[in-house]
Amino acid sequence: MQDVLIKPDATGIYDLVIDGADFASAEGFETAIATSLFTDARAPAVQVQEAQDRRGWVGNILYLDNGREIGGLLWILDQARITEDTLNFAKQFAMDCLQWMTDDDVARSVEVIVNQSDTRSVKIYTNVTTVDNTVLRYVTLWRDTDLSRNIS
Amino acid sequence: MSLEYPTFEELAGQIRAEFRVQLPTIDPTVFGTWAMSLANGNAVLAQAIMFIVRDLEKQMFPQTATDVFLDLWGGYEDLERLDASAAIGSISLDDTTAAVGTTIPALTEFTGSNGIIYRSTAVATITATNQVMSTLTRSGSTATATMASEHALATGMSVVVSGATQPEYNGTFVITVTARDTFTYTITGTPATPATGAPVYDLNMASIPVEAQETGKTTNLSTGAQLSNDTYGTALVQFDGLTGGAAEETDEPYRARIMLSRSTISGVFTPDQVKLAGLSVTGNTRVFVKRATYGAGGGYLDPEPGEVSVFVLRDNDANIIPSAAVIALTKTAIIDDGALPANSAEADVFVQGPSLVASAFTFTALSPDTPTMRTAVENTLIAFFEDTVEFEQTVTEASFLGAIQNTQDLQTGAFITSFTLTAPAADITITDGEIASLGTLTWSI
């Protein structure tokens, strides 16, 4: 899947990559996975009680009609201690926000594994089986609140 | 001419198309791509700016401006938004608690039945009060006493009636005030009517002018309502009620005044100028100005050149006919703001409430006959009488039948299909000084 290429800069923040006079582009799922994992989806009322604290992203308004939004709920876990529960939630949130890839037949299947990396970070392994049965592996390091980055 | 604002979908489409031109290898319509996210995010920002432009377009014209922008338009016309006002009027206090001769100082506080504090605006003294009745008549067990001039009594007070030759009329009675110069009470027996002799009423009382210490419509109190003070006892509201309380003027009536002012050619005492002055009193919703005619005889019903006759209605008050206090305020506003010309005296300005000609409406058939449709018909008639009916104009049968026929039930969207109206069965005839109003609505179905 051809998309604009975004990469973490020296501070760990994702940014556009410039190629000459244009944005750089890349074939693959790296950009799409990062976009889905780290765009804030609006939290449902059961997750976050106060409406003004539910975040979300304005660009999603076009998709509200059919109930599909870009992004996930990993942001809810920003301040959480890393426990087994947190890892399970992280895996579920990651699976949910990547569901569109199989729904839209962009990929044949998507598998997510979440492991604790050290005391302050987790690694999100995303294995994408493409339509031609190639398996692509992506590892996303999610560390503290703002220092998320792809390491492969 | 109207400005066309692109929708969010159109803006997103334009940005995606531009993206395709610049980066042909990337499809920004694929869900989940960063390219699509970029397009949508920018479309939202672009639309946010469109909303601001759209709002500014509305504020550029007095027809659609709101809030502070409407205040700016009002500034061009030297018209300010009317402040919220407090109810004023008079109350009557008898000697049940405080004895004759007791002085009630100004600024004495009375607590109304609505919990609002009212403060007296002048000193008053409880004095022996009596008035000779010009007539005392009876119908059934109700005696009606009419004085030659206005009294200051309130419904619920006890008066001592004496001097009637027929003893049944005499005694102590709790009265009901039915006009500024009239009250009724219940008697036993069937004495001759009218009473003979020299009937007179007596009681010890003070008439106290008061003003509410808050503003808004809730400060209005109707005739007979109670106000209490720990020292002086319970006072009762006089016939005119405590009136004139209104909220701050909202955008719509303020806009109507601004538009009227903009369309008025400034002159001396033009009808529109007088109307504007009348509307500058908070709570006045409709003002009609009668034109003078030569040899008409003069007075408020037939003004002559030099005179101006103004009729005022207050649709948001319980009693839409203005009280004496509001009439006085309106007259002052017309004399001050209406630019009274040299050929008129202040006494040439007549202000009063029109006589309401209430028409009862009786339906014997309605289709579809649902509770919501009945409500819709009632709302249609209320709006018809407030907005369409003109002062001193006969209301034709065709006009109210047409209004009813156009009723739409806003709950279900259904239109009225048929109805039978037995009353009124003809035009509602209106003469000088009158305006038609909606009477009782009856469903005999």
Coordinates of C-alpha atoms in Angstrom, one line a residue:
Chain A
M1 CA 0.0 0.0 0.0
Q2 CA 1.6 3.2 -1.2
D3 CA 1.5 6.1 1.3
V4 CA 3.3 9.2 2.4
L5 CA 6.4 8.2 4.4
I6 CA 6.5 9.3 8.1
K7 CA 9.3 8.5 10.5
P8 CA 10.2 9.4 14.0
D9 CA 12.7 12.3 14.2
A10 CA 15.6 12.7 16.6
T11 CA 13.1 13.4 19.5
G12 CA 11.0 10.4 18.6
I13 CA 8.1 12.4 17.1
Y14 CA 6.7 11.2 13.8
D15 CA 7.1 13.6 11.0
L16 CA 6.9 13.8 7.2
V17 CA 10.0 12.8 5.2
I18 CA 10.9 15.3 2.4
D19 CA 12.3 13.8 -0.8
G20 CA 13.6 16.7 -2.9
A21 CA 10.6 19.0 -3.6
D22 CA 8.0 16.4 -2.6
F23 CA 6.9 14.3 0.3
A24 CA 8.6 11.0 0.3
S25 CA 6.4 8.0 -0.2
A26 CA 6.8 4.3 0.6
E27 CA 5.2 1.0 -0.2
G28 CA 4.1 -0.9 2.9
F29 CA 2.1 -0.6 6.0
E30 CA 4.6 1.2 8.2
T31 CA 2.9 4.6 7.9
A32 CA -0.6 3.2 8.1
I33 CA 0.2 1.2 11.3
A34 CA 1.7 4.2 13.0
T35 CA -1.2 6.4 11.9
S36 CA -3.8 4.0 13.2
L37 CA -2.0 3.2 16.5
F38 CA -1.3 6.8 17.5
T39 CA -4.2 8.8 16.2
D40 CA -6.6 9.4 19.1
A41 CA -10.0 7.8 18.5
R42 CA -12.8 9.2 20.5
A43 CA -13.3 7.1 23.7
P44 CA -16.7 5.7 24.4
A45 CA -18.6 6.9 27.5
V46 CA -17.9 3.6 29.3
Q47 CA -14.1 4.2 29.0
V48 CA -14.0 7.9 29.8
Q49 CA -16.9 9.4 31.7
E50 CA -16.4 13.2 31.1
A51 CA -17.3 14.1 27.5
Q52 CA -14.6 16.8 27.3
D53 CA -11.9 14.2 28.2
R54 CA -12.8 11.7 25.5
R55 CA -10.4 13.3 22.9
G56 CA -10.9 12.1 19.3
W57 CA -9.8 13.6 16.0
V58 CA -11.8 16.1 14.0
G59 CA -10.9 14.5 10.6
N60 CA -13.0 11.6 11.7
I61 CA -16.3 13.5 11.3
L62 CA -16.6 12.4 7.7
Y63 CA -16.6 8.7 8.8
L64 CA -19.0 9.1 11.8
D65 CA -21.9 8.1 9.6
N66 CA -20.8 4.6 9.1
G67 CA -19.2 4.3 12.5
R68 CA -15.7 3.9 11.4
E69 CA -12.9 6.1 12.7
I70 CA -9.2 6.2 12.1
G71 CA -7.1 5.7 15.2
G72 CA -7.3 3.8 18.5
L73 CA -7.6 4.1 22.2
L74 CA -4.0 3.4 23.2
W75 CA -3.9 7.0 24.5
I76 CA -6.1 5.9 27.4
L77 CA -3.2 3.8 28.6
D78 CA -0.6 6.7 28.5
Q79 CA -0.5 7.1 32.2
A80 CA -1.1 3.4 33.1
R81 CA 1.3 1.2 35.0
I82 CA 2.5 -1.7 32.9
T83 CA 0.6 -4.7 34.2
E84 CA -0.8 -7.8 32.5
D85 CA -4.1 -6.0 32.2
T86 CA -2.5 -3.0 30.6
L87 CA -0.8 -5.2 28.0
N88 CA -4.1 -7.0 27.3
F89 CA -5.9 -3.7 26.9
A90 CA -3.1 -2.5 24.6
K91 CA -3.3 -5.6 22.4
Q92 CA -7.1 -5.2 22.2
F93 CA -6.9 -1.5 21.3
A94 CA -4.2 -2.2 18.7
M95 CA -6.3 -5.0 17.1
D96 CA -9.3 -2.8 17.0
C97 CA -7.6 0.1 15.3
L98 CA -6.0 -2.1 12.7
Q99 CA -9.3 -4.0 11.9
W100 CA -9.9 -1.8 8.8
M101 CA -6.9 -3.5 7.1
T102 CA -8.7 -6.9 6.9
D103 CA -12.2 -5.3 6.5
D104 CA -11.0 -3.4 3.4
D105 CA -9.0 -6.4 2.1
V106 CA -5.8 -4.5 2.3
A107 CA -4.4 -7.4 4.2
R108 CA -5.4 -11.1 4.5
S109 CA -4.8 -11.1 8.3
V110 CA -3.3 -8.9 11.0
E111 CA -1.8 -10.4 14.2
V112 CA -0.8 -8.2 17.2
I113 CA 1.5 -9.2 20.0
V114 CA 2.2 -6.8 22.9
N115 CA 5.2 -7.3 25.2
Q116 CA 6.8 -5.3 28.0
S117 CA 10.1 -4.0 26.7
D118 CA 11.5 -2.5 29.9
T119 CA 10.0 -0.8 33.0
R120 CA 8.7 2.2 30.9
S121 CA 7.9 0.9 27.5
V122 CA 6.1 -1.8 25.5
K123 CA 6.7 -3.2 22.1
I124 CA 3.8 -3.7 19.7
Y125 CA 4.6 -6.5 17.1
T126 CA 2.3 -6.3 14.1
N127 CA 2.4 -9.2 11.7
V128 CA 0.6 -8.4 8.5
T129 CA -0.2 -11.2 6.0
T130 CA -0.6 -9.5 2.7
V131 CA -3.1 -10.5 0.0
D132 CA -0.3 -12.4 -1.8
N133 CA 0.4 -14.3 1.5
T134 CA 3.7 -12.4 2.2
V135 CA 4.1 -11.9 6.0
L136 CA 5.4 -8.4 6.9
R137 CA 6.6 -7.8 10.5
Y138 CA 6.6 -4.4 12.1
V139 CA 7.7 -3.6 15.6
T140 CA 6.6 -0.4 17.2
L141 CA 8.2 0.7 20.5
W142 CA 5.7 2.7 22.6
R143 CA 7.5 4.4 25.4
D144 CA 6.3 6.9 28.0
T145 CA 3.7 9.3 26.6
D146 CA 5.2 10.8 23.5
L147 CA 8.2 8.8 22.6
S148 CA 6.6 6.2 20.3
R149 CA 8.7 5.0 17.4
N150 CA 9.1 2.2 14.9
I151 CA 12.3 0.2 15.4
S152 CA 12.1 -2.0 12.4
Chain B
M1 CA -27.7 36.5 -4.1
S2 CA -26.4 34.1 -1.6
L3 CA -23.0 32.8 -0.8
E4 CA -22.5 29.1 -1.4
Y5 CA -20.3 27.3 1.2
P6 CA -18.7 24.0 0.3
T7 CA -19.6 21.0 2.4
F8 CA -17.0 19.0 4.4
E9 CA -17.2 16.3 1.7
E10 CA -16.6 18.8 -1.1
L11 CA -13.6 20.3 0.7
A12 CA -12.1 16.9 1.4
G13 CA -12.6 15.9 -2.2
Q14 CA -10.8 19.0 -3.5
I15 CA -7.9 18.4 -1.2
R16 CA -7.6 14.7 -2.2
A17 CA -7.7 15.7 -5.9
E18 CA -4.9 18.2 -5.3
F19 CA -3.0 15.5 -3.4
R20 CA -3.4 13.1 -6.4
V21 CA -2.0 15.7 -8.8
Q22 CA 1.1 16.4 -6.5
L23 CA 1.8 12.8 -5.5
P24 CA 0.3 10.5 -8.2
T25 CA 1.5 7.3 -6.7
I26 CA -0.5 7.7 -3.5
D27 CA -4.2 7.1 -3.3
P28 CA -5.6 9.5 -0.6
T29 CA -9.0 7.8 -0.7
V30 CA -7.8 4.6 0.9
F31 CA -9.0 4.4 4.4
G32 CA -6.3 4.2 7.0
T33 CA -3.6 6.0 4.9
W34 CA -1.9 9.0 6.3
A35 CA -2.7 10.7 3.0
M36 CA -6.4 10.4 3.7
S37 CA -6.0 11.6 7.2
L38 CA -4.1 14.6 6.0
A39 CA -6.8 15.5 3.5
N40 CA -9.6 15.1 6.0
G41 CA -7.8 17.0 8.8
N42 CA -7.2 19.9 6.4
A43 CA -10.8 19.8 5.2
V44 CA -12.0 20.2 8.8
L45 CA -9.8 23.2 9.4
A46 CA -10.9 24.7 6.1
Q47 CA -14.6 24.2 7.0
A48 CA -14.0 25.7 10.5
I49 CA -12.9 28.9 8.7
M50 CA -16.0 28.7 6.4
F51 CA -18.2 28.6 9.5
I52 CA -16.5 31.8 10.7
V53 CA -17.0 33.5 7.3
R54 CA -20.7 32.3 7.3
D55 CA -21.3 33.8 10.8
L56 CA -19.6 37.0 9.8
E57 CA -21.8 37.2 6.7
K58 CA -24.8 37.0 9.0
Q59 CA -23.5 39.7 11.3
M60 CA -22.9 42.1 8.4
F61 CA -26.6 42.9 8.1
P62 CA -29.1 44.0 10.7
Q63 CA -31.7 41.4 9.4
T64 CA -29.5 38.5 10.6
A65 CA -27.0 40.1 13.1
T66 CA -27.2 38.8 16.7
D67 CA -25.9 39.7 20.2
V68 CA -23.2 42.3 20.3
F69 CA -23.3 42.8 16.5
L70 CA -27.0 43.7 16.8
D71 CA -26.1 46.1 19.6
L72 CA -23.7 47.8 17.1
W73 CA -26.5 48.1 14.5
G74 CA -28.7 49.5 17.2
G75 CA -26.0 52.1 17.9
Y76 CA -26.4 53.5 14.4
E77 CA -30.0 54.1 15.1
D78 CA -29.4 55.5 18.6
L79 CA -31.5 52.6 20.0
E80 CA -30.2 50.6 23.0
R81 CA -31.4 47.2 23.9
L82 CA -34.1 47.6 26.6
D83 CA -32.9 46.7 30.1
A84 CA -34.7 44.2 32.2
S85 CA -37.4 45.9 34.2
A86 CA -39.0 45.5 37.6
A87 CA -42.7 45.3 38.2
I88 CA -44.3 48.4 39.7
G89 CA -47.8 49.2 41.0
S90 CA -49.7 49.8 44.2
I91 CA -50.8 47.7 47.1
S92 CA -53.4 48.2 49.8
L93 CA -52.8 47.7 53.5
D94 CA -55.6 47.7 56.1
D95 CA -55.5 48.1 59.8
T96 CA -55.6 44.4 60.8
T97 CA -52.0 44.5 62.1
A98 CA -51.0 48.2 62.2
A99 CA -53.4 50.7 63.7
V100 CA -54.9 53.8 62.1
G101 CA -52.3 56.6 61.9
T102 CA -49.4 54.2 61.5
T103 CA -46.9 55.5 59.0
I104 CA -45.2 53.1 56.6
P105 CA -41.9 54.7 55.6
A106 CA -40.6 54.6 52.1
L107 CA -38.3 51.6 51.3
T108 CA -40.3 49.3 53.5
E109 CA -39.9 45.8 52.3
F110 CA -42.8 43.5 51.5
T111 CA -42.4 39.8 50.5
G112 CA -44.7 38.8 47.6
S113 CA -46.5 35.5 47.3
N114 CA -43.8 34.7 44.7
G115 CA -41.0 35.1 47.3
I116 CA -39.7 38.3 45.6
I117 CA -39.1 41.5 47.7
Y118 CA -41.0 44.6 46.9
R119 CA -40.0 48.0 48.3
S120 CA -42.4 50.9 48.9
T121 CA -41.4 54.0 46.9
A122 CA -43.2 56.6 49.0
V123 CA -44.4 57.2 52.5
A124 CA -47.9 56.0 53.2
T125 CA -50.2 56.3 56.3
I126 CA -53.1 54.1 57.3
T127 CA -56.0 56.5 57.4
A128 CA -59.8 56.3 57.6
T129 CA -61.0 56.0 54.1
N130 CA -64.5 56.3 52.7
Q131 CA -66.2 57.0 49.4
V132 CA -69.8 57.6 48.6
M133 CA -71.1 55.1 46.0
S134 CA -72.7 56.7 42.9
T135 CA -74.7 53.5 42.3
L136 CA -75.2 50.3 44.2
T137 CA -77.0 47.6 42.3
R138 CA -77.8 43.9 42.7
S139 CA -77.9 40.9 40.4
G140 CA -78.9 37.7 42.2
S141 CA -76.8 37.7 45.4
T142 CA -74.0 39.9 44.0
A143 CA -74.1 43.6 44.9
T144 CA -72.1 45.9 42.6
A145 CA -70.8 49.2 44.0
T146 CA -69.6 51.9 41.6
M147 CA -67.9 55.0 42.8
A148 CA -67.7 58.4 41.0
S149 CA -63.9 58.2 41.0
E150 CA -61.2 55.5 41.3
H151 CA -60.8 53.7 44.6
A152 CA -57.6 52.2 45.9
L153 CA -59.2 48.9 47.1
A154 CA -57.9 45.4 46.5
T155 CA -59.7 42.1 46.1
G156 CA -59.9 40.3 49.4
M157 CA -60.2 43.4 51.6
S158 CA -63.1 43.8 54.1
V159 CA -65.1 47.0 53.9
V160 CA -68.0 48.3 56.0
V161 CA -71.0 49.3 53.8
S162 CA -73.6 51.6 55.4
G163 CA -76.2 54.2 54.4
A164 CA -78.3 52.1 52.1
T165 CA -82.0 52.2 52.9
Q166 CA -82.2 48.5 52.3
P167 CA -80.4 46.9 55.3
E168 CA -79.3 43.8 53.3
Y169 CA -76.7 46.0 51.5
N170 CA -75.2 47.2 54.8
G171 CA -72.6 45.3 56.9
T172 CA -69.0 44.1 56.7
F173 CA -68.1 42.3 53.4
V174 CA -65.1 40.9 51.7
I175 CA -65.0 42.5 48.3
T176 CA -63.9 41.6 44.8
V177 CA -62.5 44.5 42.8
T178 CA -63.8 44.4 39.2
A179 CA -62.7 47.8 37.9
R180 CA -60.7 50.8 39.1
D181 CA -63.9 52.4 40.3
T182 CA -66.0 49.3 41.0
F183 CA -66.2 46.4 43.5
T184 CA -68.7 43.6 44.1
Y185 CA -69.7 41.6 47.2
T186 CA -72.2 38.9 48.2
I187 CA -75.3 39.7 50.1
T188 CA -78.2 37.7 51.4
G189 CA -81.8 38.4 50.6
T190 CA -83.3 40.2 47.6
P191 CA -83.4 43.9 48.4
A192 CA -84.6 46.4 45.8
T193 CA -82.1 47.3 43.1
P194 CA -80.6 49.8 42.8
A195 CA -80.2 50.6 46.5
T196 CA -81.6 53.9 47.7
G197 CA -80.3 56.2 50.4
A198 CA -76.7 57.3 50.5
P199 CA -74.6 54.1 50.5
V200 CA -70.9 54.6 51.5
Y201 CA -68.0 52.3 52.2
D202 CA -65.6 52.7 55.1
L203 CA -62.3 51.1 56.0
N204 CA -58.9 52.1 57.4
M205 CA -56.2 51.6 54.8
A206 CA -53.1 52.8 53.1
S207 CA -52.3 52.8 49.4
I208 CA -48.6 52.0 49.0
P209 CA -46.7 52.3 45.7
V210 CA -44.1 49.5 45.4
E211 CA -41.4 48.4 43.1
A212 CA -39.9 44.9 42.9
Q213 CA -36.2 44.5 43.9
E214 CA -35.6 42.1 41.0
T215 CA -36.3 42.2 37.3
G216 CA -38.1 40.0 35.0
K217 CA -41.6 38.7 34.2
T218 CA -41.8 36.7 37.4
T219 CA -41.9 40.0 39.4
N220 CA -45.4 40.8 38.0
L221 CA -48.3 40.0 40.4
S222 CA -52.0 39.9 39.6
T223 CA -54.8 41.7 41.4
G224 CA -55.5 40.4 44.9
A225 CA -52.1 38.7 45.4
Q226 CA -50.7 38.9 48.9
L227 CA -47.5 40.7 50.1
S228 CA -46.5 40.5 53.7
N229 CA -44.4 42.5 56.2
D230 CA -43.7 41.4 59.7
T231 CA -44.5 44.8 61.2
Y232 CA -47.4 46.0 59.1
G233 CA -49.1 42.8 58.2
T234 CA -50.5 41.5 54.9
A235 CA -51.1 43.9 52.0
L236 CA -53.1 43.1 48.8
V237 CA -52.3 44.1 45.2
Q238 CA -54.7 46.6 43.7
F239 CA -56.8 46.2 40.6
D240 CA -54.1 47.1 38.0
G241 CA -51.7 44.4 39.5
L242 CA -48.0 44.9 39.8
T243 CA -46.9 45.1 36.2
G244 CA -44.1 46.1 33.9
G245 CA -41.7 43.4 34.9
A246 CA -39.9 42.1 31.8
A247 CA -36.6 40.4 30.9
E248 CA -33.9 42.1 28.9
E249 CA -35.0 42.6 25.4
T250 CA -34.1 39.7 23.2
D251 CA -32.7 39.9 19.7
E252 CA -36.0 39.6 17.8
P253 CA -38.0 42.5 19.2
Y254 CA -34.7 44.6 19.3
R255 CA -34.1 43.8 15.6
A256 CA -37.8 44.8 14.8
R257 CA -37.2 48.2 16.4
I258 CA -33.9 48.7 14.5
M259 CA -35.5 47.8 11.2
L260 CA -38.4 50.1 11.9
S261 CA -36.0 52.9 12.8
R262 CA -34.0 52.4 9.7
S263 CA -37.1 52.5 7.5
T264 CA -38.5 55.6 9.3
I265 CA -37.9 59.0 7.6
S266 CA -37.1 61.2 10.5
G267 CA -39.8 63.9 10.9
V268 CA -42.0 65.4 13.5
F269 CA -44.3 63.0 15.2
T270 CA -44.6 60.6 12.3
P271 CA -46.7 57.5 13.1
D272 CA -43.6 55.3 12.9
Q273 CA -41.6 57.7 15.2
V274 CA -44.5 57.6 17.8
K275 CA -44.7 53.8 17.4
L276 CA -40.9 53.5 18.0
A277 CA -41.2 55.6 21.1
G278 CA -44.0 53.4 22.4
L279 CA -42.0 50.3 21.8
S280 CA -39.1 51.7 23.8
V281 CA -41.0 50.8 27.0
T282 CA -39.9 47.3 28.1
G283 CA -42.7 44.8 27.7
N284 CA -44.8 46.7 25.1
T285 CA -45.1 44.4 22.1
R286 CA -47.6 46.1 19.8
V287 CA -48.2 49.8 19.4
F288 CA -50.9 51.2 17.1
V289 CA -51.0 54.9 16.2
K290 CA -54.3 56.4 15.1
R291 CA -54.3 59.1 12.4
A292 CA -56.0 62.4 13.2
T293 CA -58.9 63.7 11.0
Y294 CA -60.4 67.1 10.7
G295 CA -63.6 67.7 12.6
A296 CA -63.5 64.2 14.2
G297 CA -64.4 65.6 17.6
G298 CA -61.1 65.1 19.4
G299 CA -60.1 62.6 22.1
Y300 CA -58.4 59.2 22.0
L301 CA -61.0 57.6 19.8
D302 CA -61.3 60.4 17.2
P303 CA -58.1 62.5 17.4
E304 CA -58.0 65.8 15.6
P305 CA -55.0 67.5 14.0
G306 CA -52.5 68.2 16.8
E307 CA -53.6 65.2 18.8
V308 CA -52.1 61.7 18.6
S309 CA -53.8 58.6 19.9
V310 CA -51.8 55.5 20.7
F311 CA -53.0 52.0 21.6
V312 CA -50.6 49.6 23.3
L313 CA -50.6 45.8 23.9
R314 CA -48.3 43.6 25.9
D315 CA -48.5 40.1 24.5
N316 CA -46.1 38.6 27.1
D317 CA -48.0 39.7 30.1
A318 CA -50.8 37.8 31.8
N319 CA -53.1 40.7 31.0
I320 CA -52.2 42.0 27.6
I321 CA -53.9 45.3 28.3
P322 CA -51.4 47.8 29.8
S323 CA -51.9 49.0 33.4
A324 CA -52.2 52.7 34.3
A325 CA -48.5 52.8 35.4
V326 CA -47.4 51.3 32.0
I327 CA -49.6 53.7 30.1
A328 CA -48.1 56.6 32.0
L329 CA -44.6 55.3 31.2
T330 CA -45.5 55.0 27.5
K331 CA -47.0 58.5 27.3
T332 CA -43.8 59.9 28.8
A333 CA -41.7 58.0 26.3
I334 CA -43.8 59.3 23.4
I335 CA -43.5 62.9 24.6
D336 CA -39.8 62.6 25.2
D337 CA -38.6 60.4 22.4
G338 CA -41.3 61.0 19.8
A339 CA -40.3 64.7 19.3
L340 CA -43.6 66.4 20.4
P341 CA -44.2 69.1 17.8
A342 CA -45.0 72.7 18.6
N343 CA -48.6 72.4 17.6
S344 CA -49.3 69.7 20.2
A345 CA -49.6 69.9 24.0
E346 CA -48.7 67.0 26.3
A347 CA -52.4 66.6 26.9
D348 CA -52.9 66.0 23.2
V349 CA -51.1 62.6 23.6
F350 CA -53.5 59.9 24.4
V351 CA -52.3 56.4 25.4
Q352 CA -54.5 53.5 26.3
G353 CA -55.0 49.8 25.8
P354 CA -57.5 48.9 23.1
S355 CA -60.7 47.2 24.0
L356 CA -60.4 43.4 23.4
V357 CA -63.1 41.8 21.5
A358 CA -62.7 38.2 22.5
S359 CA -64.1 35.7 20.0
A360 CA -64.9 32.2 21.3
F361 CA -64.0 29.4 18.8
T362 CA -66.1 26.3 18.8
F363 CA -65.2 23.2 16.7
T364 CA -67.6 20.4 16.1
A365 CA -65.4 18.4 13.8
L366 CA -61.7 18.0 13.2
S367 CA -59.8 15.6 11.0
P368 CA -57.3 14.2 12.0
D369 CA -58.6 14.7 15.6
T370 CA -55.5 14.1 17.7
P371 CA -54.4 15.9 20.9
T372 CA -51.3 17.2 19.0
M373 CA -53.5 18.5 16.1
R374 CA -55.8 20.3 18.6
T375 CA -52.7 22.0 20.1
A376 CA -51.5 22.9 16.7
V377 CA -54.9 24.5 15.9
E378 CA -54.7 26.4 19.2
N379 CA -51.2 27.7 18.4
T380 CA -52.3 28.7 14.9
L381 CA -55.1 30.8 16.3
I382 CA -52.9 32.4 19.0
A383 CA -50.3 33.3 16.3
F384 CA -53.1 34.5 14.0
F385 CA -54.5 36.9 16.6
E386 CA -51.1 38.1 17.7
D387 CA -49.5 38.6 14.3
T388 CA -52.1 38.9 11.6
V389 CA -55.0 40.8 13.3
E390 CA -54.8 44.5 13.0
F391 CA -56.1 47.2 15.3
E392 CA -59.5 48.5 14.4
Q393 CA -59.8 46.1 11.5
T394 CA -62.7 43.7 11.1
V395 CA -61.4 40.1 10.9
T396 CA -63.0 38.4 8.0
E397 CA -64.3 34.8 8.2
A398 CA -62.2 33.9 5.2
S399 CA -59.0 35.0 7.0
F400 CA -59.4 32.9 10.1
L401 CA -60.8 29.9 8.2
G402 CA -57.8 30.2 5.9
A403 CA -55.4 30.3 8.9
I404 CA -57.0 27.2 10.4
Q405 CA -57.0 25.4 7.1
N406 CA -53.2 25.9 6.8
T407 CA -52.5 24.3 10.3
Q408 CA -49.7 21.8 10.3
D409 CA -49.2 19.4 13.3
L410 CA -45.5 19.9 13.9
Q411 CA -45.3 16.7 16.0
T412 CA -46.5 14.5 13.2
G413 CA -46.1 16.7 10.1
A414 CA -49.7 16.1 9.2
F415 CA -51.8 18.9 7.7
I416 CA -55.5 19.5 8.7
T417 CA -57.8 17.7 6.2
S418 CA -61.2 19.0 7.4
F419 CA -62.9 20.8 10.2
T420 CA -66.2 22.3 11.2
L421 CA -66.3 25.6 13.0
T422 CA -69.7 26.6 14.5
A423 CA -68.5 29.8 16.1
P424 CA -67.6 32.4 15.0
A425 CA -70.0 31.9 12.1
A426 CA -69.3 35.3 10.4
D427 CA -66.8 38.1 10.3
I428 CA -65.6 39.4 13.7
T429 CA -66.8 43.0 13.5
I430 CA -64.4 45.6 15.1
T431 CA -65.2 49.2 15.7
D432 CA -63.1 52.2 16.9
G433 CA -60.6 51.5 19.7
E434 CA -61.1 47.7 19.4
I435 CA -58.9 44.8 18.5
A436 CA -60.0 41.2 18.0
S437 CA -58.5 38.6 20.4
L438 CA -58.9 34.8 20.9
G439 CA -61.6 33.9 23.4
T440 CA -62.3 30.4 24.8
L441 CA -61.5 27.5 22.5
T442 CA -64.1 24.7 22.7
W443 CA -64.0 21.2 21.2
S444 CA -67.5 19.8 20.9
I445 CA -66.5 16.7 19.1

